Coordinates of C-alpha atoms and ligand atoms in Angstrom, one line a residue:
M1 CA 29.9 -20.2 11.4
A2 CA 29.4 -16.4 11.0
N3 CA 26.1 -15.2 9.7
K4 CA 26.0 -14.3 6.0
R5 CA 24.6 -11.0 4.8
V6 CA 22.3 -10.7 1.8
V7 CA 21.3 -7.4 0.2
I8 CA 18.3 -6.8 -2.1
D9 CA 18.6 -3.3 -3.6
P10 CA 16.5 -2.2 -5.3
I11 CA 13.4 -4.2 -4.4
T12 CA 11.6 -3.9 -7.8
R13 CA 7.8 -3.9 -8.5
I14 CA 7.2 -1.3 -5.8
E15 CA 6.9 2.5 -5.8
G16 CA 10.1 4.3 -4.7
H17 CA 13.6 3.0 -3.6
L18 CA 13.9 0.3 -1.0
R19 CA 16.8 -1.7 0.2
I20 CA 16.5 -4.8 2.4
E21 CA 19.5 -6.4 4.1
V22 CA 19.3 -9.6 6.1
E23 CA 21.6 -11.8 8.0
V24 CA 21.1 -15.5 7.7
D25 CA 22.6 -18.3 9.7
E26 CA 24.1 -21.6 8.4
N27 CA 20.6 -22.9 7.8
N28 CA 19.5 -19.9 5.7
V29 CA 17.2 -18.7 8.6
I30 CA 17.0 -14.9 8.8
K31 CA 18.5 -13.7 12.1
N32 CA 18.3 -10.0 11.6
A33 CA 16.8 -7.7 9.0
F34 CA 17.1 -4.0 8.0
S35 CA 14.9 -1.9 5.8
S36 CA 16.3 1.3 4.3
S37 CA 15.0 3.9 1.9
T38 CA 17.9 5.1 -0.2
L39 CA 16.3 8.1 -1.8
W40 CA 15.3 11.4 -0.3
R41 CA 12.5 13.6 -1.5
G42 CA 11.0 16.9 -0.2
L43 CA 7.4 17.9 0.1
E44 CA 7.1 18.6 3.9
V45 CA 9.8 21.2 3.4
I46 CA 8.5 22.6 0.1
V47 CA 5.0 23.6 1.5
K48 CA 6.5 25.7 4.3
G49 CA 5.7 29.4 3.8
R50 CA 3.0 28.6 1.1
D51 CA -0.6 29.5 1.1
P52 CA -2.5 26.7 2.9
R53 CA -5.0 26.5 0.1
D54 CA -2.3 25.3 -2.2
V55 CA -1.0 22.6 0.0
G56 CA -3.2 19.8 -1.3
L57 CA -2.1 20.3 -4.9
L58 CA 1.6 20.4 -3.8
V59 CA 1.5 17.4 -1.5
Q60 CA -0.2 15.1 -4.0
R61 CA 3.2 15.1 -5.7
I62 CA 4.5 13.1 -2.8
C63 CA 3.5 10.0 -4.8
G64 CA 2.5 8.9 -8.2
V65 CA 0.2 6.2 -6.9
C66 CA -1.9 7.5 -4.0
T67 CA -1.9 11.0 -5.4
S68 CA -5.5 11.6 -4.4
S69 CA -4.9 10.4 -0.8
H70 CA -2.3 13.1 -0.2
Y71 CA -4.3 15.7 -2.1
R72 CA -7.3 15.0 0.0
A73 CA -5.2 14.8 3.2
G74 CA -3.6 18.2 2.4
V75 CA -7.0 19.8 1.8
E76 CA -8.7 18.2 4.8
A77 CA -5.8 19.1 7.2
V78 CA -6.4 22.8 6.2
E79 CA -10.2 22.4 6.5
H80 CA -9.7 20.9 10.0
A81 CA -7.3 23.8 11.0
L82 CA -9.7 26.5 9.7
G83 CA -12.9 24.8 11.1
V84 CA -14.5 24.4 7.7
T85 CA -17.4 21.9 7.3
I86 CA -17.7 20.9 3.7
P87 CA -21.1 20.1 2.0
L88 CA -22.3 16.5 2.0
N89 CA -22.0 16.3 -1.8
A90 CA -18.3 17.1 -1.5
R91 CA -17.9 14.4 1.2
Y92 CA -19.5 11.8 -1.1
V93 CA -17.3 12.8 -4.1
R94 CA -14.2 12.4 -2.0
S95 CA -15.4 9.0 -0.8
M96 CA -16.1 7.9 -4.4
I97 CA -12.7 9.0 -5.6
A98 CA -11.1 7.1 -2.7
Q99 CA -13.1 4.0 -3.6
A100 CA -11.8 4.1 -7.2
L101 CA -8.2 4.6 -5.9
F102 CA -8.4 1.6 -3.5
L103 CA -9.7 -0.6 -6.3
H104 CA -7.1 0.6 -8.8
D105 CA -4.3 0.3 -6.3
H106 CA -5.2 -3.2 -5.0
I107 CA -5.7 -4.7 -8.5
V108 CA -2.4 -3.2 -9.8
H109 CA -0.7 -4.5 -6.6
F110 CA -2.0 -8.0 -6.6
Y111 CA -1.4 -8.7 -10.3
L112 CA 1.3 -6.4 -11.5
L113 CA 3.4 -5.9 -8.4
H114 CA 2.9 -8.9 -6.1
G115 CA 1.4 -11.5 -8.5
L116 CA 4.7 -13.0 -9.8
D117 CA 5.7 -13.8 -6.2
W118 CA 2.8 -16.4 -6.3
V119 CA 2.6 -17.3 -9.9
D120 CA 5.3 -19.1 -11.8
V121 CA 4.9 -17.8 -15.4
I122 CA 7.1 -20.5 -17.0
S123 CA 5.1 -23.2 -15.3
A124 CA 1.9 -21.8 -16.9
L125 CA 3.3 -22.7 -20.3
K126 CA 3.1 -26.4 -19.4
A127 CA -0.6 -26.3 -18.4
D128 CA -3.4 -28.0 -20.2
P129 CA -5.8 -25.2 -21.0
K130 CA -8.9 -27.5 -20.9
K131 CA -8.0 -28.7 -17.5
A132 CA -7.3 -25.1 -16.4
E133 CA -10.7 -24.0 -17.5
K134 CA -12.3 -26.7 -15.4
E135 CA -10.0 -25.8 -12.4
S136 CA -11.1 -22.1 -12.5
F137 CA -14.7 -23.2 -11.6
K138 CA -13.5 -24.6 -8.3
Y139 CA -12.9 -21.1 -6.9
C140 CA -15.7 -19.1 -8.6
K141 CA -19.1 -19.8 -10.2
N142 CA -18.5 -17.2 -12.9
P143 CA -14.7 -17.0 -13.6
Y144 CA -13.2 -14.2 -15.6
A145 CA -11.2 -14.9 -18.8
T146 CA -10.6 -18.6 -18.2
G147 CA -12.2 -20.2 -21.3
E148 CA -10.1 -22.8 -22.9
A149 CA -9.5 -20.8 -26.1
E150 CA -8.6 -17.7 -24.1
L151 CA -6.1 -19.6 -22.0
R152 CA -4.6 -21.2 -25.0
A153 CA -4.1 -17.7 -26.5
V154 CA -2.4 -16.5 -23.3
Q155 CA 0.0 -19.4 -23.5
E156 CA 0.8 -18.8 -27.1
K157 CA 1.5 -15.1 -26.4
V158 CA 3.8 -15.8 -23.6
Q159 CA 5.5 -18.8 -25.3
K160 CA 6.4 -16.4 -28.2
M161 CA 8.1 -14.1 -25.7
V162 CA 10.1 -17.0 -24.3
D163 CA 11.0 -18.4 -27.7
G164 CA 12.1 -15.0 -28.8
G165 CA 14.4 -14.8 -25.8
Q166 CA 12.6 -11.6 -24.7
L167 CA 10.7 -12.3 -21.6
G168 CA 9.9 -8.6 -21.3
I169 CA 7.8 -7.9 -18.2
F170 CA 8.5 -11.5 -17.1
A171 CA 12.3 -11.3 -17.2
N172 CA 14.4 -12.0 -14.2
G173 CA 11.8 -13.8 -12.1
Y174 CA 12.9 -16.6 -9.8
W175 CA 11.1 -19.1 -12.0
G176 CA 11.2 -22.7 -10.7
N177 CA 11.8 -21.6 -7.1
K178 CA 10.5 -24.4 -4.8
T179 CA 8.2 -22.1 -2.8
Y180 CA 6.0 -21.6 -5.9
K181 CA 3.0 -23.7 -5.0
L182 CA 0.4 -23.4 -7.8
T183 CA -0.1 -26.1 -10.4
P184 CA 0.7 -25.3 -14.1
E185 CA -3.1 -25.0 -14.7
Q186 CA -3.5 -22.6 -11.7
N187 CA -0.5 -20.6 -12.8
L188 CA -2.2 -20.3 -16.2
I189 CA -5.4 -19.0 -14.8
A190 CA -3.6 -16.3 -12.8
L191 CA -1.4 -15.4 -15.8
S192 CA -4.5 -14.8 -17.9
H193 CA -5.8 -12.5 -15.1
Y194 CA -2.4 -10.8 -14.9
L195 CA -2.8 -9.7 -18.6
K196 CA -6.5 -8.7 -18.0
A197 CA -5.5 -6.6 -15.0
I198 CA -3.5 -4.3 -17.3
E199 CA -6.8 -3.5 -19.0
V200 CA -9.0 -3.4 -15.9
Q201 CA -6.6 -1.0 -14.0
R202 CA -7.2 1.4 -16.9
D203 CA -10.9 1.2 -16.3
A204 CA -10.4 1.9 -12.6
A205 CA -8.1 4.9 -13.5
K206 CA -10.9 6.3 -15.7
L207 CA -13.3 5.8 -12.8
M208 CA -11.1 8.0 -10.6
A209 CA -10.9 10.7 -13.3
I210 CA -14.7 11.0 -13.7
L211 CA -14.9 13.0 -10.5
G212 CA -11.2 13.8 -10.1
G213 CA -10.9 15.7 -13.4
K214 CA -7.7 13.8 -14.4
Q215 CA -5.5 11.0 -13.4
P216 CA -3.0 10.2 -11.9
H217 CA -3.0 13.7 -10.3
P218 CA -6.7 14.7 -9.9
Q219 CA -7.6 18.4 -9.5
S220 CA -11.2 18.7 -8.4
L221 CA -10.6 19.1 -4.6
V222 CA -10.3 22.5 -3.0
V223 CA -10.2 23.7 0.6
G224 CA -14.0 23.9 1.3
G225 CA -15.3 21.3 -1.1
V226 CA -15.0 20.1 -4.7
T227 CA -15.1 21.7 -8.2
C228 CA -16.6 18.9 -10.3
V229 CA -20.0 20.7 -10.2
R230 CA -20.9 20.0 -13.9
D231 CA -20.1 16.4 -13.6
L232 CA -22.4 16.0 -10.6
L233 CA -25.3 17.5 -12.5
D234 CA -24.7 15.5 -15.7
P235 CA -26.6 12.2 -15.7
S236 CA -24.3 10.7 -18.4
R237 CA -21.2 11.3 -16.2
L238 CA -22.9 9.7 -13.2
A239 CA -24.1 6.8 -15.4
E240 CA -20.5 6.3 -16.6
W241 CA -19.4 6.1 -12.9
K242 CA -21.8 3.2 -12.3
T243 CA -20.8 1.4 -15.5
R244 CA -17.1 1.5 -14.8
F245 CA -17.6 0.6 -11.2
E246 CA -19.5 -2.5 -12.3
Q247 CA -16.7 -3.4 -14.8
V248 CA -14.1 -3.3 -12.0
K249 CA -16.5 -5.2 -9.6
A250 CA -16.8 -8.0 -12.2
F251 CA -13.0 -8.4 -12.2
V252 CA -12.8 -8.4 -8.4
E253 CA -15.4 -11.1 -8.2
G254 CA -14.4 -13.3 -11.2
A255 CA -10.6 -13.0 -10.9
Y256 CA -9.1 -11.2 -7.9
Y257 CA -11.2 -13.1 -5.2
P258 CA -10.9 -16.6 -6.7
D259 CA -7.2 -16.1 -7.4
V260 CA -6.4 -15.1 -3.8
L261 CA -8.6 -17.9 -2.6
M262 CA -6.7 -20.4 -4.8
A263 CA -3.3 -19.0 -3.7
G264 CA -4.5 -19.1 0.0
M265 CA -5.4 -22.8 -0.3
M266 CA -2.3 -23.8 -2.2
F267 CA 0.2 -21.8 0.0
A268 CA -1.5 -22.8 3.3
S269 CA 1.5 -24.9 4.3
E270 CA 4.3 -22.8 2.9
P271 CA 6.1 -21.6 6.0
S272 CA 7.5 -18.3 4.5
V273 CA 3.9 -17.0 4.0
T274 CA 2.3 -18.5 7.1
Q275 CA 4.9 -17.5 9.6
P276 CA 3.1 -15.4 12.3
V277 CA 3.8 -11.7 12.4
S278 CA 6.1 -10.3 15.0
V279 CA 4.6 -6.8 15.3
P280 CA 1.3 -7.8 16.9
N281 CA -0.3 -4.3 17.0
F282 CA -2.5 -3.0 14.2
M283 CA -4.0 0.5 13.6
A284 CA -6.5 1.8 11.0
G285 CA -8.2 5.1 10.2
D286 CA -11.7 6.1 9.1
G287 CA -12.4 5.4 5.5
I288 CA -15.1 5.4 2.7
A289 CA -18.1 7.4 3.8
L290 CA -21.2 5.4 2.7
N291 CA -23.7 8.0 3.8
A292 CA -24.0 11.0 6.1
D293 CA -23.4 8.9 9.3
E294 CA -21.6 5.8 8.3
N295 CA -18.1 4.7 7.1
L296 CA -17.2 1.4 5.6
F297 CA -14.0 1.4 7.8
N298 CA -13.6 2.9 11.2
A299 CA -10.6 4.2 13.1
G300 CA -9.1 2.2 16.0
Y301 CA -6.4 -0.2 17.0
I302 CA -5.8 -3.6 18.5
L303 CA -2.9 -4.8 20.6
N304 CA -1.2 -8.2 20.8
Q305 CA -3.4 -9.7 18.0
D306 CA -6.3 -9.6 20.4
L307 CA -9.5 -9.4 18.4
S308 CA -11.7 -9.2 21.5
K309 CA -11.0 -5.5 22.1
A310 CA -10.6 -2.5 19.8
F311 CA -9.3 0.8 21.2
E312 CA -9.9 4.4 20.1
I313 CA -6.8 6.3 18.8
D314 CA -5.6 9.2 20.9
E315 CA -3.9 11.3 18.3
N316 CA -1.6 12.9 21.0
L317 CA 0.2 9.6 21.3
I318 CA 1.4 9.5 17.7
M319 CA 5.2 10.3 17.5
E320 CA 8.0 10.0 15.0
E321 CA 11.6 9.4 15.9
C322 CA 14.8 9.2 13.9
T323 CA 17.4 7.2 16.0
H324 CA 18.2 5.2 12.9
S325 CA 16.9 7.7 10.3
W326 CA 19.1 10.2 8.4
Y327 CA 17.7 13.3 10.2
Q328 CA 19.2 15.6 12.9
E329 CA 16.7 15.2 15.7
D330 CA 16.6 11.7 17.2
K331 CA 14.0 12.1 19.9
P332 CA 10.3 11.3 19.4
L333 CA 8.3 14.3 18.2
H334 CA 4.6 14.8 17.8
P335 CA 3.9 15.5 14.1
Y336 CA 2.7 19.1 14.9
D337 CA 6.2 19.7 16.0
G338 CA 8.0 17.3 13.7
Q339 CA 11.3 18.3 12.0
T340 CA 12.8 17.3 8.7
E341 CA 16.5 18.4 8.9
P342 CA 18.7 15.8 7.0
N343 CA 21.8 14.2 8.5
Y344 CA 23.1 11.7 5.9
T345 CA 25.8 9.4 7.2
G346 CA 26.0 6.9 4.3
F347 CA 26.8 3.2 4.2
V348 CA 29.8 1.1 5.6
P349 CA 31.7 -1.6 3.8
K350 CA 30.7 -5.2 4.8
M351 CA 31.1 -8.6 3.2
T352 CA 27.8 -9.7 1.5
I353 CA 26.7 -12.6 -0.6
N354 CA 26.0 -11.6 -4.3
G355 CA 23.6 -13.2 -6.8
E356 CA 26.2 -15.8 -7.8
G357 CA 26.7 -16.8 -4.1
K358 CA 30.1 -15.2 -3.8
S359 CA 31.2 -13.1 -0.8
V360 CA 32.0 -9.6 -1.9
E361 CA 32.6 -6.3 -0.1
T362 CA 29.6 -4.0 -0.5
P363 CA 28.6 -0.6 1.0
S364 CA 26.1 -1.8 3.6
I365 CA 23.7 -0.6 6.3
N366 CA 25.3 0.6 9.5
E367 CA 22.7 -0.8 11.9
K368 CA 24.5 0.8 14.9
G369 CA 23.9 4.2 13.4
K370 CA 21.5 5.8 10.9
Y371 CA 20.5 3.8 7.9
S372 CA 17.3 5.0 6.2
W373 CA 15.4 8.1 5.0
I374 CA 12.3 6.7 6.5
K375 CA 11.4 7.9 10.0
S376 CA 10.0 5.5 12.7
P377 CA 6.4 6.4 13.7
R378 CA 5.2 5.0 17.0
Y379 CA 2.0 5.1 18.9
D380 CA 2.4 5.1 22.7
S381 CA 6.0 4.1 22.0
K382 CA 4.9 0.9 20.2
P383 CA 5.3 -0.1 16.5
F384 CA 2.2 -0.8 14.6
E385 CA 1.3 -2.6 11.3
V386 CA -1.0 -0.5 9.1
G387 CA -2.8 -1.4 5.8
P388 CA -5.7 -3.5 4.7
L389 CA -5.0 -6.3 7.2
A390 CA -5.0 -3.8 10.1
C391 CA -8.2 -2.2 8.7
L392 CA -10.0 -5.5 8.6
L393 CA -8.6 -6.7 12.0
V394 CA -9.7 -3.5 13.7
G395 CA -13.1 -3.7 12.0
Y396 CA -13.4 -7.3 13.1
A397 CA -12.6 -6.4 16.7
Q398 CA -15.1 -3.5 16.6
G399 CA -17.8 -6.0 15.6
N400 CA -18.3 -4.4 12.1
E401 CA -20.8 -6.8 10.5
R402 CA -19.8 -6.2 6.9
I403 CA -16.1 -6.9 7.7
K404 CA -16.9 -9.9 9.9
K405 CA -18.9 -11.4 7.1
V406 CA -16.2 -11.2 4.4
V407 CA -13.5 -12.3 6.7
D408 CA -15.4 -15.3 8.0
E409 CA -16.6 -16.3 4.5
F410 CA -13.0 -16.2 3.2
L411 CA -11.7 -18.3 6.1
K412 CA -14.5 -20.8 5.5
L413 CA -14.0 -21.1 1.8
S414 CA -10.3 -21.4 2.0
N415 CA -10.4 -23.7 5.1
L416 CA -7.7 -21.5 6.6
P417 CA -7.5 -21.1 10.4
A418 CA -8.1 -17.6 12.0
S419 CA -4.4 -17.5 12.8
A420 CA -3.7 -17.3 9.1
L421 CA -4.9 -13.8 9.2
F422 CA -1.8 -12.7 11.1
T423 CA 0.6 -13.7 8.3
T424 CA 1.8 -12.6 4.9
L425 CA -1.0 -14.7 3.5
G426 CA -3.5 -12.8 5.6
R427 CA -2.1 -9.5 4.5
T428 CA -2.5 -10.4 0.8
A429 CA -6.0 -11.8 1.4
A430 CA -7.0 -8.7 3.3
R431 CA -6.1 -6.4 0.4
M432 CA -8.4 -8.4 -1.8
L433 CA -11.2 -8.5 0.8
Q434 CA -11.0 -4.8 1.3
S435 CA -11.6 -4.5 -2.5
K436 CA -14.5 -6.9 -2.2
L437 CA -16.0 -4.8 0.6
I438 CA -15.7 -1.7 -1.6
T439 CA -17.3 -3.3 -4.6
D440 CA -20.0 -4.8 -2.4
Y441 CA -21.0 -1.6 -0.6
G442 CA -19.4 1.3 -2.5
L443 CA -22.5 2.1 -4.6
E444 CA -24.3 3.1 -1.4
T445 CA -22.2 6.3 -1.5
F446 CA -23.3 6.8 -5.1
D447 CA -26.9 6.3 -4.2
A448 CA -26.6 8.7 -1.2
L449 CA -25.1 11.3 -3.6
I450 CA -28.0 11.0 -6.1
Q451 CA -30.5 11.2 -3.2
N452 CA -28.9 14.3 -1.7
L453 CA -28.5 16.1 -5.1
K454 CA -32.3 16.1 -5.3
T455 CA -32.5 18.7 -2.6
D456 CA -29.0 20.1 -2.2
E457 CA -26.6 21.1 -5.0
S458 CA -24.0 22.7 -2.8
T459 CA -20.4 21.7 -3.3
Y460 CA -18.3 24.4 -1.6
T461 CA -18.1 26.3 1.7
A462 CA -15.7 29.3 1.4
P463 CA -12.8 29.0 3.9
V464 CA -11.7 32.1 5.8
I465 CA -8.1 32.6 7.0
D466 CA -7.5 35.3 9.6
E467 CA -3.8 36.2 9.1
S468 CA -3.6 37.5 12.7
K469 CA -4.5 34.0 14.0
E470 CA -2.5 30.8 14.4
Y471 CA -4.1 27.5 13.5
K472 CA -3.3 23.8 13.7
G473 CA -5.2 20.9 12.1
R474 CA -4.8 17.5 10.8
Y475 CA -6.3 14.8 8.5
I476 CA -6.3 11.2 9.7
G477 CA -7.8 8.6 7.4
E478 CA -7.5 5.2 5.8
V479 CA -5.9 5.1 2.4
P480 CA -5.0 2.0 0.3
R481 CA -1.8 1.2 2.2
G482 CA -3.2 2.1 5.7
I483 CA -3.7 5.0 8.0
L484 CA -2.4 8.3 6.7
S485 CA -2.1 11.5 8.6
H486 CA -1.1 15.1 7.6
W487 CA -0.5 17.7 10.2
I488 CA -0.3 21.5 9.6
R489 CA 0.4 24.6 11.6
I490 CA -0.6 27.9 10.0
K491 CA 0.8 31.3 11.0
N492 CA 0.5 34.7 9.3
G493 CA -1.8 33.0 6.8
K494 CA 1.1 30.8 5.6
V495 CA 2.2 27.2 6.3
E496 CA 4.4 27.3 9.4
N497 CA 5.0 23.5 9.7
Y498 CA 3.8 20.5 7.8
Q499 CA 4.3 16.8 8.5
C500 CA 3.0 13.7 6.9
V501 CA 2.9 10.3 8.7
V502 CA 2.4 7.9 5.9
P503 CA 1.3 4.2 5.8
S504 CA 4.5 2.9 4.4
T505 CA 6.4 4.9 7.0
W506 CA 4.7 3.0 9.8
N507 CA 5.5 -0.4 8.1
A508 CA 8.9 0.2 6.6
G509 CA 10.6 2.4 9.2
P510 CA 13.8 1.3 11.0
E511 CA 14.3 0.3 14.6
D512 CA 13.6 2.8 17.3
A513 CA 15.6 3.9 20.3
N514 CA 14.1 1.1 22.4
G515 CA 15.2 -1.5 19.8
H516 CA 11.7 -2.1 18.6
K517 CA 11.6 -2.9 14.9
G518 CA 8.9 -1.9 12.5
P519 CA 6.8 -4.6 10.6
Y520 CA 9.1 -5.0 7.5
E521 CA 12.1 -5.8 9.6
A522 CA 10.5 -7.7 12.4
N523 CA 8.4 -10.0 10.3
L524 CA 11.3 -11.2 8.2
I525 CA 13.2 -12.5 11.2
G526 CA 12.9 -16.3 11.6
M527 CA 12.1 -16.9 7.9
K528 CA 14.0 -19.7 6.2
L529 CA 15.2 -19.1 2.6
Q530 CA 15.4 -21.9 0.1
D531 CA 18.2 -20.3 -1.8
I532 CA 19.9 -17.1 -0.6
T533 CA 20.9 -16.1 -4.2
K534 CA 17.1 -16.2 -5.1
P535 CA 15.4 -14.7 -2.0
L536 CA 11.9 -14.9 -3.3
E537 CA 10.5 -15.4 0.2
I538 CA 11.8 -12.0 1.2
I539 CA 10.4 -10.3 -1.8
R540 CA 7.0 -12.0 -1.4
N541 CA 6.9 -10.9 2.2
I542 CA 7.9 -7.3 1.5
H543 CA 5.6 -7.0 -1.5
S544 CA 2.7 -8.1 0.6
Y545 CA 2.7 -4.6 2.2
D546 CA 2.6 -2.9 -1.2
P547 CA 5.5 -0.7 -0.3
C548 CA 5.3 2.9 -1.4
I549 CA 8.7 4.4 -0.5
A550 CA 8.0 7.6 -2.4
C551 CA 5.3 8.2 0.2
A552 CA 7.3 6.9 3.1
V553 CA 10.1 9.4 2.6
H554 CA 8.4 12.4 0.9
V555 CA 11.3 14.8 1.5
M556 CA 14.1 15.8 -1.0
D557 CA 17.1 18.1 -1.1
T558 CA 16.2 21.4 -2.7
K559 CA 19.8 22.6 -2.8
G560 CA 20.8 20.0 -5.4
N561 CA 23.3 18.3 -3.1
K562 CA 24.4 14.8 -4.1
L563 CA 22.8 12.4 -1.7
G564 CA 23.8 9.2 -3.4
E565 CA 25.0 7.7 -6.7
Y566 CA 23.1 5.1 -8.7
K567 CA 24.4 2.8 -11.3
I568 CA 21.9 0.6 -13.0
D569 CA 22.9 -2.5 -14.9
P570 CA 20.3 -3.0 -17.6
K571 CA 20.6 -6.8 -17.0
Y572 CA 18.8 -6.3 -13.7
L573 CA 15.9 -4.2 -15.0
G574 CA 12.9 -6.5 -15.0
Ligands
NFE601 NI1 2.6 6.3 -2.4 FE1 0.4 5.9 0.0 C1 -1.0 4.9 0.1 C2 -0.2 7.1 1.1 S1 1.9 5.2 1.2 S2 1.0 5.1 -1.9 O1 -1.9 4.2 0.1 O2 -0.6 7.9 1.8 O3 1.9 4.0 2.1
MG602 MG1 6.9 12.6 7.3

C-alpha cells in the first residue's frame, strides 16, 4: 500500500508560520517528514546600508518573543567588529535581562504553548480536587496553587466554559487522545498551573522591563553599553528586581519543576516522547554571565550523543546552505558572506489525508526541489540540535558541576534512565531544568552588580567608527531556544552585509545537499501515530523545540510582492 501524506499547517501555539508534512505507512509509522516555513520576512536585508549603531534596534524586530536576544546580538556583533569592550555593569545588566527572558520564555512555552500536548483539559474536569491536592505533594514539598478549594474553583471555571459551548483557549484540542497519560487529578494540577502561568509570565515580563526600559521590545542597550543608568542607581528599582525574581522562582519551584517531573514519570513509557533522537549532535553558546569570569552556560558541542567529550566551536566551520530553501544560492556559505536572494518555487499538488480522514488533492511540499524559507545551518557539514537540551548536554560533557547536579537530581527523582535525555521528554525537561538553574544561580549576577557599583558606576564606552576602514564582527551566544549568532561586515561606516543564524533555523531547517535532515524532520521519522487525523504526537514533538519561525526566517519582501495567499477558517483558530 502506498504511503499516506498528512499535512499540519499551520502548527499553532508557536511563533511564526510552520508547516509539517509527513508520510506514514499502513501502520501509521512516519516514514518521511518535511518542515517548511511558509512566510518570508526581511531584517537581514533591511539593515544593509544602515548605521551599525542602529542595527540592534532594527534586528530586535526579527521576533516578538526573543526581542532582547536579537537586540543584544545586533549590538554585540557591532561591538565585536569595532573592538569595543563594555563596562562590567553593562555586562551584568545584559545578563540579567537575558535571565528574565529565559524565565519568561520557558514558562510561557511549557504552559501556554506546549502544556496542552501533555495535559488533557477535559479529563481534569473529572478529577477529585481533594485527591488532586494530595497528589501534588508527591512531586513537591511546597506545591503552588493546588489547595482543594483552589482546584475546585479551577474546575468550575473551565466547566462553565465547556457548558457554554465556548472552550475559548482550550478549543480544538485533541482531547481524549490515547497518548495523554496523566490521571484526571494530575491534569487538574497542571491546569491550575496553566491559569497561574498567565499571571506569572506577566511578572517575568515586568522583570525584563526593569532594566530593559520596556517590553516586549526593550530599549536600554546601545553599542558600547547600557542606558538604564538611573535604574542602576535607584535602590527601589533594584529591590523590585529581586522581588519579582523571587516571585518567578517560586513558580518554577512549586509548579514548573513538579509538573515536568510528574509528566516525565507518567509519560516514561509513551513511545512518541521516548523515541531516541536521530540528530545526535548538540551545540550550545555561552550564556548568563554570573560574575566577571564565569558564565552559567558555556559554549561547545558534542557528537554522537557522547557525553564523555565536549569540543570547542570553531566559528569558521558554521555554514548555511539553501539546497531546499527558497533562495538563489544553493552552496554552503559562511555567514560573513551569506546571501538572502529569494527564489520562491511554490508547492506542487499531491493527495493528502484531511482532518476527516479523506484523501484530497492539496498544494504540497516538493521535496525534490525547494520547500522552505528556512535555510539549513550546518557545522562541519553536520546538522546539530540546539536549545536547552543541547545547552545542558554540552555543560554535562564539560563537567559543569551546577548542570550535572540538576540533571542527575532530575533523573534520580523521576527514575528515568540517562537515555531519556536524548528524547522529546528530555528536551522538555531540559527547558525546565535550565529555568531552575537560572532561578538557583541568577541572583549571583545581581549580587556581582551591587558589589561592582560600589566602586564603579560606568555603563558606557563610546564606540569609534573609522569610515575609511572595513570591519567584521559577530555575536555568538545562548538564548532561550539555543545558540544564536549575528554576523556583520561594515564598510564606509555602513552595514555592508548582515546575517543571522538563529536557533530555530538550526532545528527547523530542511534537508541539505548531502541528504542530512535537521532535527525537526529527522526526529519525526519512525514515530507511530495513534490516529492520523489527530496527530498529537507530531505536535508534541515539534512543540518541544519551542519553534520560533519568525526568528528562523527573518527576511521579508520589501517590494510588496505576493509570496503566498492565506485563507483562515475561523473554525480552526484555537
Ligand atoms: Ni523568536 Fe529566538 C530564541 C532567537 S529563535 S525566539 O530564543 O534568537 O529560535
Ligand atoms: Mg539568516
